[in-house]
Amino acid sequence: MTSPFLAVAFRAWRCIVQVDQYFQRSTKVQPGKRFSIQRADGTPMAWAGLWEGHRDSAGTVTRSYCVITTETNALLSSVHDRMPVVLEAGNWPVWLGGVEGDASTLLRPADEGVQTIRPLTAR
């Protein structure tokens, strides 16, 4: 993490963002073509995220989050140059700080075979 804000968030405010699938427009071979990406085993993906809560002067709390991205794996490299960091269930305790470990080692592309990709047809 190069940003001082993100470094603080990385140490203190890590979260998991659950998604069933996501849609990605190609920025490479076929720019604009859309794809659906999901886990090959059909279970939801767990993305590495950071969250923050802000209390305004009236006392209202606004919570927000962002998804951490990394370079792509071989599966997605022909579509885009980055992808969300996908966390495997065994790594959740390290990511969330429940057990000792270096969470930064989890900031890598998903292993091959974890995801599937399919082109979306025009409607």
PDB file of C-alpha atoms in Angstrom:
ATOM      1  CA  MET A   1       0.000   0.000   0.000  1.00  0.00           C
ATOM      2  CA  THR A   2       1.598   3.235  -1.099  1.00  0.00           C
ATOM      3  CA  SER A   3      -1.026   5.735   0.085  1.00  0.00           C
ATOM      4  CA  PRO A   4      -0.797   6.640   3.806  1.00  0.00           C
ATOM      5  CA  PHE A   5      -4.608   6.412   4.093  1.00  0.00           C
ATOM      6  CA  LEU A   6      -4.675   2.997   2.447  1.00  0.00           C
ATOM      7  CA  ALA A   7      -1.836   1.795   4.660  1.00  0.00           C
ATOM      8  CA  VAL A   8      -3.881   2.650   7.770  1.00  0.00           C
ATOM      9  CA  ALA A   9      -6.990   1.040   6.268  1.00  0.00           C
ATOM     10  CA  PHE A  10      -4.982  -2.032   5.323  1.00  0.00           C
ATOM     11  CA  ARG A  11      -3.819  -2.477   8.904  1.00  0.00           C
ATOM     12  CA  ALA A  12      -7.146  -1.767  10.604  1.00  0.00           C
ATOM     13  CA  TRP A  13     -10.167  -1.939   8.293  1.00  0.00           C
ATOM     14  CA  ARG A  14      -9.953  -5.052   6.137  1.00  0.00           C
ATOM     15  CA  CYS A  15     -13.213  -6.697   5.099  1.00  0.00           C
ATOM     16  CA  ILE A  16     -14.571  -9.353   2.768  1.00  0.00           C
ATOM     17  CA  VAL A  17     -16.941  -8.438  -0.048  1.00  0.00           C
ATOM     18  CA  GLN A  18     -19.118 -11.365  -1.130  1.00  0.00           C
ATOM     19  CA  VAL A  19     -20.245 -11.590  -4.768  1.00  0.00           C
ATOM     20  CA  ASP A  20     -21.795 -14.342  -6.863  1.00  0.00           C
ATOM     21  CA  GLN A  21     -20.360 -13.083 -10.140  1.00  0.00           C
ATOM     22  CA  TYR A  22     -19.160  -9.903 -11.755  1.00  0.00           C
ATOM     23  CA  PHE A  23     -19.202  -8.439 -15.205  1.00  0.00           C
ATOM     24  CA  GLN A  24     -16.115  -7.112 -16.932  1.00  0.00           C
ATOM     25  CA  ARG A  25     -15.809  -5.185 -20.169  1.00  0.00           C
ATOM     26  CA  SER A  26     -12.780  -6.141 -22.181  1.00  0.00           C
ATOM     27  CA  THR A  27     -10.111  -3.484 -22.543  1.00  0.00           C
ATOM     28  CA  LYS A  28      -7.896  -5.730 -24.621  1.00  0.00           C
ATOM     29  CA  VAL A  29      -8.502  -8.021 -27.613  1.00  0.00           C
ATOM     30  CA  GLN A  30     -12.184  -7.179 -28.121  1.00  0.00           C
ATOM     31  CA  PRO A  31     -12.622  -3.789 -26.418  1.00  0.00           C
ATOM     32  CA  GLY A  32     -16.138  -3.348 -25.049  1.00  0.00           C
ATOM     33  CA  LYS A  33     -17.110  -7.033 -25.177  1.00  0.00           C
ATOM     34  CA  ARG A  34     -18.641  -8.052 -21.844  1.00  0.00           C
ATOM     35  CA  PHE A  35     -17.872 -11.138 -19.811  1.00  0.00           C
ATOM     36  CA  SER A  36     -19.332 -12.810 -16.737  1.00  0.00           C
ATOM     37  CA  ILE A  37     -16.839 -14.118 -14.178  1.00  0.00           C
ATOM     38  CA  GLN A  38     -17.707 -16.415 -11.285  1.00  0.00           C
ATOM     39  CA  ARG A  39     -16.204 -19.202  -9.196  1.00  0.00           C
ATOM     40  CA  ALA A  40     -15.883 -22.506 -11.003  1.00  0.00           C
ATOM     41  CA  ASP A  41     -17.389 -24.361  -8.029  1.00  0.00           C
ATOM     42  CA  GLY A  42     -20.508 -22.139  -8.042  1.00  0.00           C
ATOM     43  CA  THR A  43     -19.966 -20.731  -4.550  1.00  0.00           C
ATOM     44  CA  PRO A  44     -19.804 -16.974  -3.945  1.00  0.00           C
ATOM     45  CA  MET A  45     -16.456 -15.220  -4.300  1.00  0.00           C
ATOM     46  CA  ALA A  46     -14.887 -13.480  -1.325  1.00  0.00           C
ATOM     47  CA  TRP A  47     -13.050 -10.355  -2.429  1.00  0.00           C
ATOM     48  CA  ALA A  48     -10.448  -8.516  -0.368  1.00  0.00           C
ATOM     49  CA  GLY A  49     -11.795  -5.128   0.626  1.00  0.00           C
ATOM     50  CA  LEU A  50     -11.218  -2.150   2.891  1.00  0.00           C
ATOM     51  CA  TRP A  51     -13.978  -0.336   4.757  1.00  0.00           C
ATOM     52  CA  GLU A  52     -14.344   2.984   6.499  1.00  0.00           C
ATOM     53  CA  GLY A  53     -16.939   4.709   8.637  1.00  0.00           C
ATOM     54  CA  HIS A  54     -17.308   8.485   8.769  1.00  0.00           C
ATOM     55  CA  ARG A  55     -19.449  10.381  11.280  1.00  0.00           C
ATOM     56  CA  ASP A  56     -20.619  13.815  10.105  1.00  0.00           C
ATOM     57  CA  SER A  57     -21.335  16.790  12.377  1.00  0.00           C
ATOM     58  CA  ALA A  58     -24.954  15.651  12.819  1.00  0.00           C
ATOM     59  CA  GLY A  59     -23.787  12.266  14.065  1.00  0.00           C
ATOM     60  CA  THR A  60     -24.842  10.320  10.979  1.00  0.00           C
ATOM     61  CA  VAL A  61     -22.450   7.509  10.137  1.00  0.00           C
ATOM     62  CA  THR A  62     -21.716   6.767   6.506  1.00  0.00           C
ATOM     63  CA  ARG A  63     -19.922   3.517   5.776  1.00  0.00           C
ATOM     64  CA  SER A  64     -18.137   2.770   2.531  1.00  0.00           C
ATOM     65  CA  TYR A  65     -15.836   0.132   1.147  1.00  0.00           C
ATOM     66  CA  CYS A  66     -13.530  -0.509  -1.778  1.00  0.00           C
ATOM     67  CA  VAL A  67     -12.384  -3.691  -3.456  1.00  0.00           C
ATOM     68  CA  ILE A  68      -8.665  -4.358  -3.794  1.00  0.00           C
ATOM     69  CA  THR A  69      -7.490  -5.311  -7.260  1.00  0.00           C
ATOM     70  CA  THR A  70      -4.324  -6.969  -8.504  1.00  0.00           C
ATOM     71  CA  GLU A  71      -2.839  -8.045 -11.826  1.00  0.00           C
ATOM     72  CA  THR A  72      -4.791 -10.734 -13.675  1.00  0.00           C
ATOM     73  CA  ASN A  73      -4.195 -14.432 -13.852  1.00  0.00           C
ATOM     74  CA  ALA A  74      -3.878 -16.256 -17.194  1.00  0.00           C
ATOM     75  CA  LEU A  75      -7.656 -16.782 -17.460  1.00  0.00           C
ATOM     76  CA  LEU A  76      -8.464 -13.059 -17.421  1.00  0.00           C
ATOM     77  CA  SER A  77      -5.316 -11.601 -18.973  1.00  0.00           C
ATOM     78  CA  SER A  78      -6.833 -11.447 -22.470  1.00  0.00           C
ATOM     79  CA  VAL A  79      -9.793  -9.426 -21.141  1.00  0.00           C
ATOM     80  CA  HIS A  80      -8.355  -6.888 -18.689  1.00  0.00           C
ATOM     81  CA  ASP A  81      -5.164  -5.912 -16.864  1.00  0.00           C
ATOM     82  CA  ARG A  82      -6.527  -6.200 -13.320  1.00  0.00           C
ATOM     83  CA  MET A  83      -8.939  -8.300 -11.273  1.00  0.00           C
ATOM     84  CA  PRO A  84     -10.353  -8.297  -7.727  1.00  0.00           C
ATOM     85  CA  VAL A  85      -8.285 -10.148  -5.126  1.00  0.00           C
ATOM     86  CA  VAL A  86     -10.195 -13.397  -4.487  1.00  0.00           C
ATOM     87  CA  LEU A  87      -9.697 -14.821  -0.997  1.00  0.00           C
ATOM     88  CA  GLU A  88     -10.002 -18.530  -0.363  1.00  0.00           C
ATOM     89  CA  ALA A  89     -11.915 -19.537   2.790  1.00  0.00           C
ATOM     90  CA  GLY A  90      -8.764 -20.804   4.509  1.00  0.00           C
ATOM     91  CA  ASN A  91      -7.258 -17.313   4.214  1.00  0.00           C
ATOM     92  CA  TRP A  92     -10.207 -15.390   5.670  1.00  0.00           C
ATOM     93  CA  PRO A  93      -8.918 -15.473   9.279  1.00  0.00           C
ATOM     94  CA  VAL A  94      -5.556 -14.012   8.211  1.00  0.00           C
ATOM     95  CA  TRP A  95      -7.241 -11.365   6.055  1.00  0.00           C
ATOM     96  CA  LEU A  96      -9.614 -10.353   8.841  1.00  0.00           C
ATOM     97  CA  GLY A  97      -6.873 -10.356  11.488  1.00  0.00           C
ATOM     98  CA  GLY A  98      -8.285 -13.244  13.509  1.00  0.00           C
ATOM     99  CA  VAL A  99      -5.016 -15.177  13.328  1.00  0.00           C
ATOM    100  CA  GLU A 100      -1.406 -14.158  12.907  1.00  0.00           C
ATOM    101  CA  GLY A 101      -0.174 -13.898   9.352  1.00  0.00           C
ATOM    102  CA  ASP A 102       0.926 -11.478   6.672  1.00  0.00           C
ATOM    103  CA  ALA A 103      -2.233 -10.326   4.896  1.00  0.00           C
ATOM    104  CA  SER A 104      -0.189  -8.650   2.157  1.00  0.00           C
ATOM    105  CA  THR A 105       0.800 -12.112   0.847  1.00  0.00           C
ATOM    106  CA  LEU A 106      -2.861 -12.613  -0.111  1.00  0.00           C
ATOM    107  CA  LEU A 107      -2.804  -9.700  -2.586  1.00  0.00           C
ATOM    108  CA  ARG A 108      -2.323 -11.857  -5.661  1.00  0.00           C
ATOM    109  CA  PRO A 109      -4.354 -13.151  -8.605  1.00  0.00           C
ATOM    110  CA  ALA A 110      -6.736 -16.050  -8.063  1.00  0.00           C
ATOM    111  CA  ASP A 111      -5.213 -19.464  -8.655  1.00  0.00           C
ATOM    112  CA  GLU A 112      -5.889 -21.059 -12.012  1.00  0.00           C
ATOM    113  CA  GLY A 113      -9.102 -23.077 -12.064  1.00  0.00           C
ATOM    114  CA  VAL A 114     -10.811 -21.045  -9.316  1.00  0.00           C
ATOM    115  CA  GLN A 115     -12.880 -18.943 -11.728  1.00  0.00           C
ATOM    116  CA  THR A 116     -14.708 -19.373 -14.987  1.00  0.00           C
ATOM    117  CA  ILE A 117     -15.376 -16.739 -17.603  1.00  0.00           C
ATOM    118  CA  ARG A 118     -18.037 -16.648 -20.279  1.00  0.00           C
ATOM    119  CA  PRO A 119     -18.849 -14.037 -22.904  1.00  0.00           C
ATOM    120  CA  LEU A 120     -22.177 -12.282 -22.618  1.00  0.00           C
ATOM    121  CA  THR A 121     -24.391 -12.157 -25.648  1.00  0.00           C
ATOM    122  CA  ALA A 122     -25.894  -8.906 -26.909  1.00  0.00           C
ATOM    123  CA  ARG A 123     -29.572  -8.375 -26.155  1.00  0.00           C
TER     124      ARG A 123
END
